[in-house]
PDB file of C-alpha atoms in Angstrom:
ATOM      1  CA  GLN A   8       0.000   0.000   0.000  1.00 95.00           C
ATOM      2  CA  VAL A   9       1.060   3.580  -0.614  1.00 97.00           C
ATOM      3  CA  GLN A  10       2.902   5.156   2.295  1.00 98.00           C
ATOM      4  CA  LEU A  11       4.344   8.638   2.601  1.00 98.00           C
ATOM      5  CA  VAL A  12       6.280   9.426   5.755  1.00 98.00           C
ATOM      6  CA  GLU A  13       7.554  12.935   6.421  1.00 98.00           C
ATOM      7  CA  SER A  14      10.364  13.754   8.811  1.00 98.00           C
ATOM      8  CA  GLY A  15      12.729  16.580   9.644  1.00 98.00           C
ATOM      9  CA  GLY A  16      10.387  19.020  11.301  1.00 97.00           C
ATOM     10  CA  GLY A  17      11.245  20.800  14.514  1.00 97.00           C
ATOM     11  CA  VAL A  18      11.835  24.148  16.145  1.00 98.00           C
ATOM     12  CA  VAL A  19      14.126  26.587  14.332  1.00 98.00           C
ATOM     13  CA  GLN A  20      15.003  30.217  14.937  1.00 97.00           C
ATOM     14  CA  PRO A  21      13.967  32.929  12.490  1.00 98.00           C
ATOM     15  CA  GLY A  22      16.496  33.078   9.672  1.00 98.00           C
ATOM     16  CA  GLY A  23      17.421  29.442  10.182  1.00 98.00           C
ATOM     17  CA  SER A  24      17.265  26.447   7.877  1.00 98.00           C
ATOM     18  CA  LEU A  25      15.671  23.034   7.903  1.00 98.00           C
ATOM     19  CA  ARG A  26      15.387  20.100   5.515  1.00 98.00           C
ATOM     20  CA  LEU A  27      12.226  18.050   5.357  1.00 98.00           C
ATOM     21  CA  SER A  28      12.108  14.543   3.899  1.00 98.00           C
ATOM     22  CA  CYS A  29       9.248  12.411   2.640  1.00 98.00           C
ATOM     23  CA  ALA A  30       9.996   8.696   2.297  1.00 98.00           C
ATOM     24  CA  ALA A  31       7.696   6.894  -0.125  1.00 98.00           C
ATOM     25  CA  SER A  32       6.847   3.236  -0.528  1.00 98.00           C
ATOM     26  CA  GLY A  33       4.250   0.969  -2.089  1.00 97.00           C
ATOM     27  CA  PHE A  34       4.433   2.349  -5.645  1.00 97.00           C
ATOM     28  CA  THR A  35       6.939   3.357  -8.328  1.00 97.00           C
ATOM     29  CA  PHE A  36       8.167   6.644  -6.880  1.00 97.00           C
ATOM     30  CA  SER A  37      10.123   7.708  -9.970  1.00 97.00           C
ATOM     31  CA  THR A  38       7.031   7.956 -12.166  1.00 96.00           C
ATOM     32  CA  TYR A  39       5.037  10.455 -10.090  1.00 96.00           C
ATOM     33  CA  GLY A  40       5.237  14.148  -9.415  1.00 96.00           C
ATOM     34  CA  PHE A  41       5.089  15.320  -5.819  1.00 97.00           C
ATOM     35  CA  HIS A  42       3.978  18.356  -3.886  1.00 98.00           C
ATOM     36  CA  TRP A  43       4.536  19.990  -0.540  1.00 98.00           C
ATOM     37  CA  VAL A  44       1.476  21.523   1.116  1.00 98.00           C
ATOM     38  CA  ARG A  45       1.486  23.327   4.449  1.00 98.00           C
ATOM     39  CA  GLN A  46      -1.078  24.217   7.055  1.00 98.00           C
ATOM     40  CA  ALA A  47      -0.434  26.881   9.668  1.00 98.00           C
ATOM     41  CA  PRO A  48      -1.927  26.148  13.095  1.00 97.00           C
ATOM     42  CA  GLY A  49      -5.703  26.497  12.922  1.00 96.00           C
ATOM     43  CA  LYS A  50      -5.579  27.662   9.292  1.00 97.00           C
ATOM     44  CA  GLY A  51      -6.302  26.261   5.854  1.00 98.00           C
ATOM     45  CA  LEU A  52      -4.200  24.432   3.306  1.00 98.00           C
ATOM     46  CA  GLU A  53      -1.548  26.202   1.258  1.00 98.00           C
ATOM     47  CA  TRP A  54       0.219  24.589  -1.670  1.00 98.00           C
ATOM     48  CA  VAL A  55       3.971  25.225  -1.445  1.00 98.00           C
ATOM     49  CA  SER A  56       5.838  23.463  -4.237  1.00 98.00           C
ATOM     50  CA  PHE A  57       5.820  20.793  -6.951  1.00 96.00           C
ATOM     51  CA  ILE A  58       8.505  18.664  -8.569  1.00 96.00           C
ATOM     52  CA  ARG A  59       8.053  16.599 -11.705  1.00 95.00           C
ATOM     53  CA  TYR A  60       8.660  12.857 -11.695  1.00 95.00           C
ATOM     54  CA  ASP A  61      12.158  13.317 -13.146  1.00 94.00           C
ATOM     55  CA  GLY A  62      13.008  16.433 -11.127  1.00 94.00           C
ATOM     56  CA  PHE A  63      13.221  18.697 -14.146  1.00 92.00           C
ATOM     57  CA  ASN A  64      10.190  20.933 -13.560  1.00 93.00           C
ATOM     58  CA  LYS A  65       9.686  22.680 -10.260  1.00 96.00           C
ATOM     59  CA  TYR A  66       7.132  25.267  -9.141  1.00 96.00           C
ATOM     60  CA  TYR A  67       6.787  27.328  -5.985  1.00 98.00           C
ATOM     61  CA  VAL A  68       4.260  29.602  -4.341  1.00 98.00           C
ATOM     62  CA  ASP A  69       5.518  33.191  -4.444  1.00 97.00           C
ATOM     63  CA  SER A  70       5.988  33.454  -0.688  1.00 97.00           C
ATOM     64  CA  VAL A  71       8.734  30.784  -0.657  1.00 98.00           C
ATOM     65  CA  LYS A  72      10.508  31.485  -3.936  1.00 98.00           C
ATOM     66  CA  GLY A  73      14.216  31.973  -3.393  1.00 97.00           C
ATOM     67  CA  ARG A  74      14.024  30.510   0.118  1.00 98.00           C
ATOM     68  CA  PHE A  75      12.748  26.937  -0.384  1.00 98.00           C
ATOM     69  CA  THR A  76      14.086  24.292  -2.757  1.00 98.00           C
ATOM     70  CA  ILE A  77      12.267  21.105  -3.650  1.00 98.00           C
ATOM     71  CA  SER A  78      14.254  18.074  -4.786  1.00 98.00           C
ATOM     72  CA  ARG A  79      14.003  14.317  -4.992  1.00 98.00           C
ATOM     73  CA  ASP A  80      16.195  11.234  -5.044  1.00 98.00           C
ATOM     74  CA  ASN A  81      14.466   8.587  -7.115  1.00 97.00           C
ATOM     75  CA  SER A  82      17.054   5.983  -6.116  1.00 97.00           C
ATOM     76  CA  LYS A  83      15.959   6.447  -2.491  1.00 98.00           C
ATOM     77  CA  SER A  84      12.234   7.066  -3.183  1.00 98.00           C
ATOM     78  CA  THR A  85      12.521  10.256  -1.169  1.00 98.00           C
ATOM     79  CA  LEU A  86      11.277  13.795  -1.625  1.00 98.00           C
ATOM     80  CA  TYR A  87      12.916  16.763   0.057  1.00 98.00           C
ATOM     81  CA  LEU A  88      12.171  20.358   0.914  1.00 98.00           C
ATOM     82  CA  GLU A  89      15.155  22.508   1.806  1.00 98.00           C
ATOM     83  CA  MET A  90      13.961  25.579   3.696  1.00 98.00           C
ATOM     84  CA  SER A  91      16.135  28.578   4.468  1.00 98.00           C
ATOM     85  CA  SER A  92      15.649  32.143   5.738  1.00 98.00           C
ATOM     86  CA  LEU A  93      12.750  30.810   7.729  1.00 98.00           C
ATOM     87  CA  ARG A  94      10.181  33.231   9.101  1.00 98.00           C
ATOM     88  CA  ALA A  95       7.529  33.003  11.760  1.00 98.00           C
ATOM     89  CA  ASP A  96       4.839  32.742   9.099  1.00 97.00           C
ATOM     90  CA  ASP A  97       6.457  29.539   7.786  1.00 98.00           C
ATOM     91  CA  THR A  98       5.306  27.816  10.978  1.00 98.00           C
ATOM     92  CA  ALA A  99       3.023  25.010   9.846  1.00 98.00           C
ATOM     93  CA  VAL A 100       2.497  21.320   9.431  1.00 98.00           C
ATOM     94  CA  TYR A 101       4.134  20.361   6.145  1.00 98.00           C
ATOM     95  CA  TYR A 102       2.598  17.541   4.133  1.00 98.00           C
ATOM     96  CA  CYS A 103       3.992  15.774   1.101  1.00 98.00           C
ATOM     97  CA  ALA A 104       1.359  14.748  -1.413  1.00 98.00           C
ATOM     98  CA  LYS A 105       1.489  12.501  -4.466  1.00 97.00           C
ATOM     99  CA  ASP A 106       0.181  13.299  -7.916  1.00 95.00           C
ATOM    100  CA  SER A 107      -2.718  11.106  -8.914  1.00 94.00           C
ATOM    101  CA  ALA A 108      -1.340  10.271 -12.364  1.00 90.00           C
ATOM    102  CA  PRO A 109       2.139   9.226 -13.497  1.00 91.00           C
ATOM    103  CA  TRP A 110       4.348  10.740 -16.151  1.00 87.00           C
ATOM    104  CA  GLU A 111       3.148  14.285 -15.775  1.00 77.00           C
ATOM    105  CA  GLN A 112       1.175  15.450 -18.787  1.00 77.00           C
ATOM    106  CA  GLY A 113      -0.586  18.179 -16.875  1.00 81.00           C
ATOM    107  CA  ILE A 114      -1.527  19.099 -13.336  1.00 88.00           C
ATOM    108  CA  TYR A 115      -3.311  16.551 -11.172  1.00 92.00           C
ATOM    109  CA  TYR A 116      -5.138  16.346  -7.882  1.00 95.00           C
ATOM    110  CA  PHE A 117      -3.420  14.660  -4.929  1.00 97.00           C
ATOM    111  CA  ASP A 118      -4.382  11.072  -4.207  1.00 96.00           C
ATOM    112  CA  TYR A 119      -2.165  10.321  -1.190  1.00 98.00           C
ATOM    113  CA  TRP A 120      -0.807  12.486   1.594  1.00 98.00           C
ATOM    114  CA  GLY A 121       1.706  11.894   4.331  1.00 98.00           C
ATOM    115  CA  GLN A 122       0.844  12.437   7.987  1.00 97.00           C
ATOM    116  CA  GLY A 123       2.721  15.746   8.106  1.00 98.00           C
ATOM    117  CA  THR A 124       5.674  17.134  10.030  1.00 98.00           C
ATOM    118  CA  LEU A 125       5.487  20.268  12.170  1.00 98.00           C
ATOM    119  CA  VAL A 126       7.880  23.133  11.578  1.00 98.00           C
ATOM    120  CA  THR A 127       7.925  25.842  14.236  1.00 98.00           C
ATOM    121  CA  VAL A 128       9.882  29.025  13.586  1.00 98.00           C
ATOM    122  CA  SER A 129      10.406  30.810  16.863  1.00 97.00           C
ATOM    123  CA  SER A 130      13.117  32.456  18.903  1.00 93.00           C
TER     124      SER A 130
ATOM    125  CA  ALA B  17      -3.208  33.195  -8.787  1.00 95.00           C
ATOM    126  CA  ILE B  18      -6.702  31.760  -8.982  1.00 96.00           C
ATOM    127  CA  GLN B  19      -8.618  32.434  -5.785  1.00 97.00           C
ATOM    128  CA  LEU B  20     -11.234  29.971  -4.562  1.00 98.00           C
ATOM    129  CA  THR B  21     -14.022  31.356  -2.404  1.00 97.00           C
ATOM    130  CA  GLN B  22     -15.776  28.711  -0.342  1.00 98.00           C
ATOM    131  CA  SER B  23     -19.058  29.240   1.408  1.00 97.00           C
ATOM    132  CA  PRO B  24     -20.128  28.935   4.068  1.00 97.00           C
ATOM    133  CA  SER B  25     -16.950  29.040   6.164  1.00 97.00           C
ATOM    134  CA  SER B  26     -18.744  27.045   8.845  1.00 97.00           C
ATOM    135  CA  LEU B  27     -21.952  25.102   9.006  1.00 95.00           C
ATOM    136  CA  SER B  28     -23.920  23.422  11.792  1.00 96.00           C
ATOM    137  CA  ALA B  29     -26.064  20.482  10.778  1.00 96.00           C
ATOM    138  CA  SER B  30     -27.631  17.334  12.140  1.00 95.00           C
ATOM    139  CA  VAL B  31     -27.199  13.687  11.255  1.00 95.00           C
ATOM    140  CA  GLY B  32     -29.408  12.957   8.272  1.00 96.00           C
ATOM    141  CA  ASP B  33     -29.344  16.523   6.923  1.00 96.00           C
ATOM    142  CA  ARG B  34     -28.495  17.376   3.348  1.00 97.00           C
ATOM    143  CA  VAL B  35     -25.733  19.961   3.094  1.00 97.00           C
ATOM    144  CA  THR B  36     -24.183  21.868   0.225  1.00 98.00           C
ATOM    145  CA  ILE B  37     -20.852  23.666   0.135  1.00 98.00           C
ATOM    146  CA  THR B  38     -20.024  26.090  -2.663  1.00 98.00           C
ATOM    147  CA  CYS B  39     -16.678  26.892  -4.252  1.00 98.00           C
ATOM    148  CA  ARG B  40     -16.300  29.829  -6.616  1.00 98.00           C
ATOM    149  CA  PRO B  41     -13.051  30.317  -8.555  1.00 98.00           C
ATOM    150  CA  SER B  42     -11.963  33.818  -9.497  1.00 97.00           C
ATOM    151  CA  GLN B  43     -11.571  32.634 -13.084  1.00 96.00           C
ATOM    152  CA  GLY B  44     -12.337  29.585 -15.159  1.00 93.00           C
ATOM    153  CA  ILE B  45     -10.679  26.319 -14.177  1.00 94.00           C
ATOM    154  CA  SER B  46     -12.260  23.938 -16.677  1.00 92.00           C
ATOM    155  CA  SER B  47     -13.006  20.735 -14.724  1.00 95.00           C
ATOM    156  CA  ALA B  48      -9.832  20.824 -12.631  1.00 96.00           C
ATOM    157  CA  LEU B  49     -11.542  20.887  -9.249  1.00 97.00           C
ATOM    158  CA  ALA B  50     -11.214  18.485  -6.327  1.00 98.00           C
ATOM    159  CA  TRP B  51     -12.753  18.279  -2.875  1.00 98.00           C
ATOM    160  CA  TYR B  52     -10.890  17.090   0.229  1.00 98.00           C
ATOM    161  CA  GLN B  53     -12.060  16.155   3.699  1.00 98.00           C
ATOM    162  CA  GLN B  54      -9.838  16.773   6.704  1.00 98.00           C
ATOM    163  CA  LYS B  55     -10.415  15.599  10.251  1.00 98.00           C
ATOM    164  CA  PRO B  56      -8.566  17.133  13.216  1.00 96.00           C
ATOM    165  CA  GLY B  57      -4.934  16.068  13.399  1.00 96.00           C
ATOM    166  CA  LYS B  58      -5.141  14.123  10.152  1.00 97.00           C
ATOM    167  CA  ALA B  59      -4.025  14.673   6.593  1.00 98.00           C
ATOM    168  CA  PRO B  60      -6.615  15.679   3.998  1.00 98.00           C
ATOM    169  CA  LYS B  61      -8.265  12.915   2.018  1.00 98.00           C
ATOM    170  CA  VAL B  62      -9.588  13.320  -1.512  1.00 98.00           C
ATOM    171  CA  LEU B  63     -13.315  12.799  -1.922  1.00 98.00           C
ATOM    172  CA  ILE B  64     -14.060  14.030  -5.431  1.00 98.00           C
ATOM    173  CA  TYR B  65     -11.933  15.015  -8.399  1.00 97.00           C
ATOM    174  CA  ASP B  66     -12.600  16.433 -11.853  1.00 96.00           C
ATOM    175  CA  VAL B  67     -15.687  18.153 -10.381  1.00 97.00           C
ATOM    176  CA  SER B  68     -17.860  15.074  -9.965  1.00 98.00           C
ATOM    177  CA  ILE B  69     -15.857  11.830  -9.898  1.00 97.00           C
ATOM    178  CA  LEU B  70     -15.922  10.052  -6.543  1.00 98.00           C
ATOM    179  CA  ASP B  71     -12.592   8.683  -5.421  1.00 97.00           C
ATOM    180  CA  SER B  72     -12.441   4.970  -4.728  1.00 96.00           C
ATOM    181  CA  GLY B  73     -14.187   3.997  -1.524  1.00 96.00           C
ATOM    182  CA  VAL B  74     -15.946   7.332  -1.004  1.00 97.00           C
ATOM    183  CA  PRO B  75     -19.605   6.827  -0.017  1.00 97.00           C
ATOM    184  CA  SER B  76     -22.203   7.674  -2.632  1.00 97.00           C
ATOM    185  CA  ARG B  77     -23.844  10.230  -0.320  1.00 97.00           C
ATOM    186  CA  PHE B  78     -21.066  12.582  -1.468  1.00 98.00           C
ATOM    187  CA  SER B  79     -21.489  14.237  -4.837  1.00 98.00           C
ATOM    188  CA  GLY B  80     -19.948  17.096  -6.755  1.00 98.00           C
ATOM    189  CA  SER B  81     -21.244  19.274  -9.533  1.00 98.00           C
ATOM    190  CA  GLY B  82     -20.797  22.576 -11.252  1.00 96.00           C
ATOM    191  CA  SER B  83     -19.007  24.327 -14.033  1.00 94.00           C
ATOM    192  CA  GLY B  84     -17.419  27.632 -14.928  1.00 89.00           C
ATOM    193  CA  THR B  85     -17.080  29.578 -11.710  1.00 89.00           C
ATOM    194  CA  ASP B  86     -19.615  27.785  -9.545  1.00 95.00           C
ATOM    195  CA  PHE B  87     -19.013  24.352  -8.021  1.00 98.00           C
ATOM    196  CA  THR B  88     -20.706  22.465  -5.217  1.00 98.00           C
ATOM    197  CA  LEU B  89     -20.090  19.568  -2.878  1.00 98.00           C
ATOM    198  CA  THR B  90     -23.256  17.947  -1.565  1.00 98.00           C
ATOM    199  CA  ILE B  91     -23.637  15.404   1.211  1.00 97.00           C
ATOM    200  CA  SER B  92     -27.091  13.899   0.817  1.00 96.00           C
ATOM    201  CA  SER B  93     -27.554  12.508   4.325  1.00 95.00           C
ATOM    202  CA  LEU B  94     -24.986  13.467   6.933  1.00 96.00           C
ATOM    203  CA  GLN B  95     -23.396  10.681   8.923  1.00 96.00           C
ATOM    204  CA  PRO B  96     -21.505  11.138  12.217  1.00 94.00           C
ATOM    205  CA  GLU B  97     -18.174  10.505  10.495  1.00 95.00           C
ATOM    206  CA  ASP B  98     -18.787  13.366   8.026  1.00 96.00           C
ATOM    207  CA  PHE B  99     -18.245  16.113  10.569  1.00 93.00           C
ATOM    208  CA  ALA B 100     -14.952  17.554   9.412  1.00 97.00           C
ATOM    209  CA  THR B 101     -13.488  20.422   7.405  1.00 98.00           C
ATOM    210  CA  TYR B 102     -13.860  20.415   3.635  1.00 98.00           C
ATOM    211  CA  TYR B 103     -11.618  22.132   1.091  1.00 98.00           C
ATOM    212  CA  CYS B 104     -11.960  22.682  -2.614  1.00 98.00           C
ATOM    213  CA  GLN B 105      -8.808  22.753  -4.736  1.00 98.00           C
ATOM    214  CA  GLN B 106      -8.116  23.938  -8.263  1.00 97.00           C
ATOM    215  CA  PHE B 107      -5.422  22.173 -10.251  1.00 95.00           C
ATOM    216  CA  ASN B 108      -5.949  24.029 -13.513  1.00 94.00           C
ATOM    217  CA  SER B 109      -2.814  26.130 -13.182  1.00 94.00           C
ATOM    218  CA  TYR B 110       0.057  26.923 -10.863  1.00 95.00           C
ATOM    219  CA  PRO B 111       0.047  28.017  -8.149  1.00 97.00           C
ATOM    220  CA  ILE B 112      -2.407  25.324  -7.121  1.00 97.00           C
ATOM    221  CA  THR B 113      -4.842  26.889  -4.674  1.00 98.00           C
ATOM    222  CA  PHE B 114      -7.337  25.757  -2.057  1.00 98.00           C
ATOM    223  CA  GLY B 115     -10.487  27.308  -0.759  1.00 98.00           C
ATOM    224  CA  GLN B 116     -10.353  28.594   2.804  1.00 98.00           C
ATOM    225  CA  GLY B 117     -12.274  25.590   4.095  1.00 98.00           C
ATOM    226  CA  THR B 118     -15.748  24.847   5.416  1.00 98.00           C
ATOM    227  CA  ARG B 119     -15.984  23.498   8.946  1.00 98.00           C
ATOM    228  CA  LEU B 120     -18.980  21.195   9.287  1.00 97.00           C
ATOM    229  CA  GLU B 121     -20.095  20.866  12.896  1.00 95.00           C
ATOM    230  CA  ILE B 122     -22.748  18.880  14.684  1.00 88.00           C
ATOM    231  CA  LYS B 123     -25.823  20.880  15.616  1.00 86.00           C
TER     232      LYS B 123
END
C-alpha cells in the first residue's frame, strides 16, 4: 500500500534552515510528481511546491521562492524540501502529497498524503 | 493566482441533513476541481476530483457538480463521520490553490 512518511520538522530560529524529507513506498516513486502543502496552526491548506517525476520541472508559491528548494532522489524514493531564511509565518504542518497520475502530462489532484511534520519558527 | 471562495466558512447540521458547500473560482478552471475532507490532526483525504468523480471507496452520499465559476459539494444525508473540514482545490494552473475551508459541525 502507498505510504508517505515525512520527517525533519522541529523548532528553528527565524532566519534558520531546515530540511524536510518524505519517504515513499508501495508504488513506483520515480514515475510520479510530488507536492509539498502546508497548514499553519488552525488555518487552511496552502500549496507550497511541486517537482516533476524526473526532477526537471519545479514550481513554488511566491511566498517561498528563493528561500525553499524542492528536490528528490528517485534511487531512495525520497522527496525533500530545503527551507532557508525561515520566518515566523512559515510555521506550519508540512505535508507531502502525491500526484494522482504518473508521467506528468498536466496538473493533477493529490491522491495520497503523508501524515505531516510540524515546523515551528520561533526564537 | 486563482482564488477559490468557499461558502459557508462554517456550518452546523444534524445527522441525516443534506448539506451543500459552494466553491467559486476567481476565473475559469475547466473541470480541474477536487474536494478534500480533513479531520482534526489528520491529513486531507480526496473525496471528489474532476468536479464530480468520486474517489475509490468514497460513499455515494457525497457528490460534486458545477461548471465555470460555480461548483458544489453535496452530502445527501450526513453521517456522524462526516463532521470535518472540507476544502476545494483547483489544479488548472500553478500556483495550485485551495479554498479557505468549510468546517462542518454537529448541531
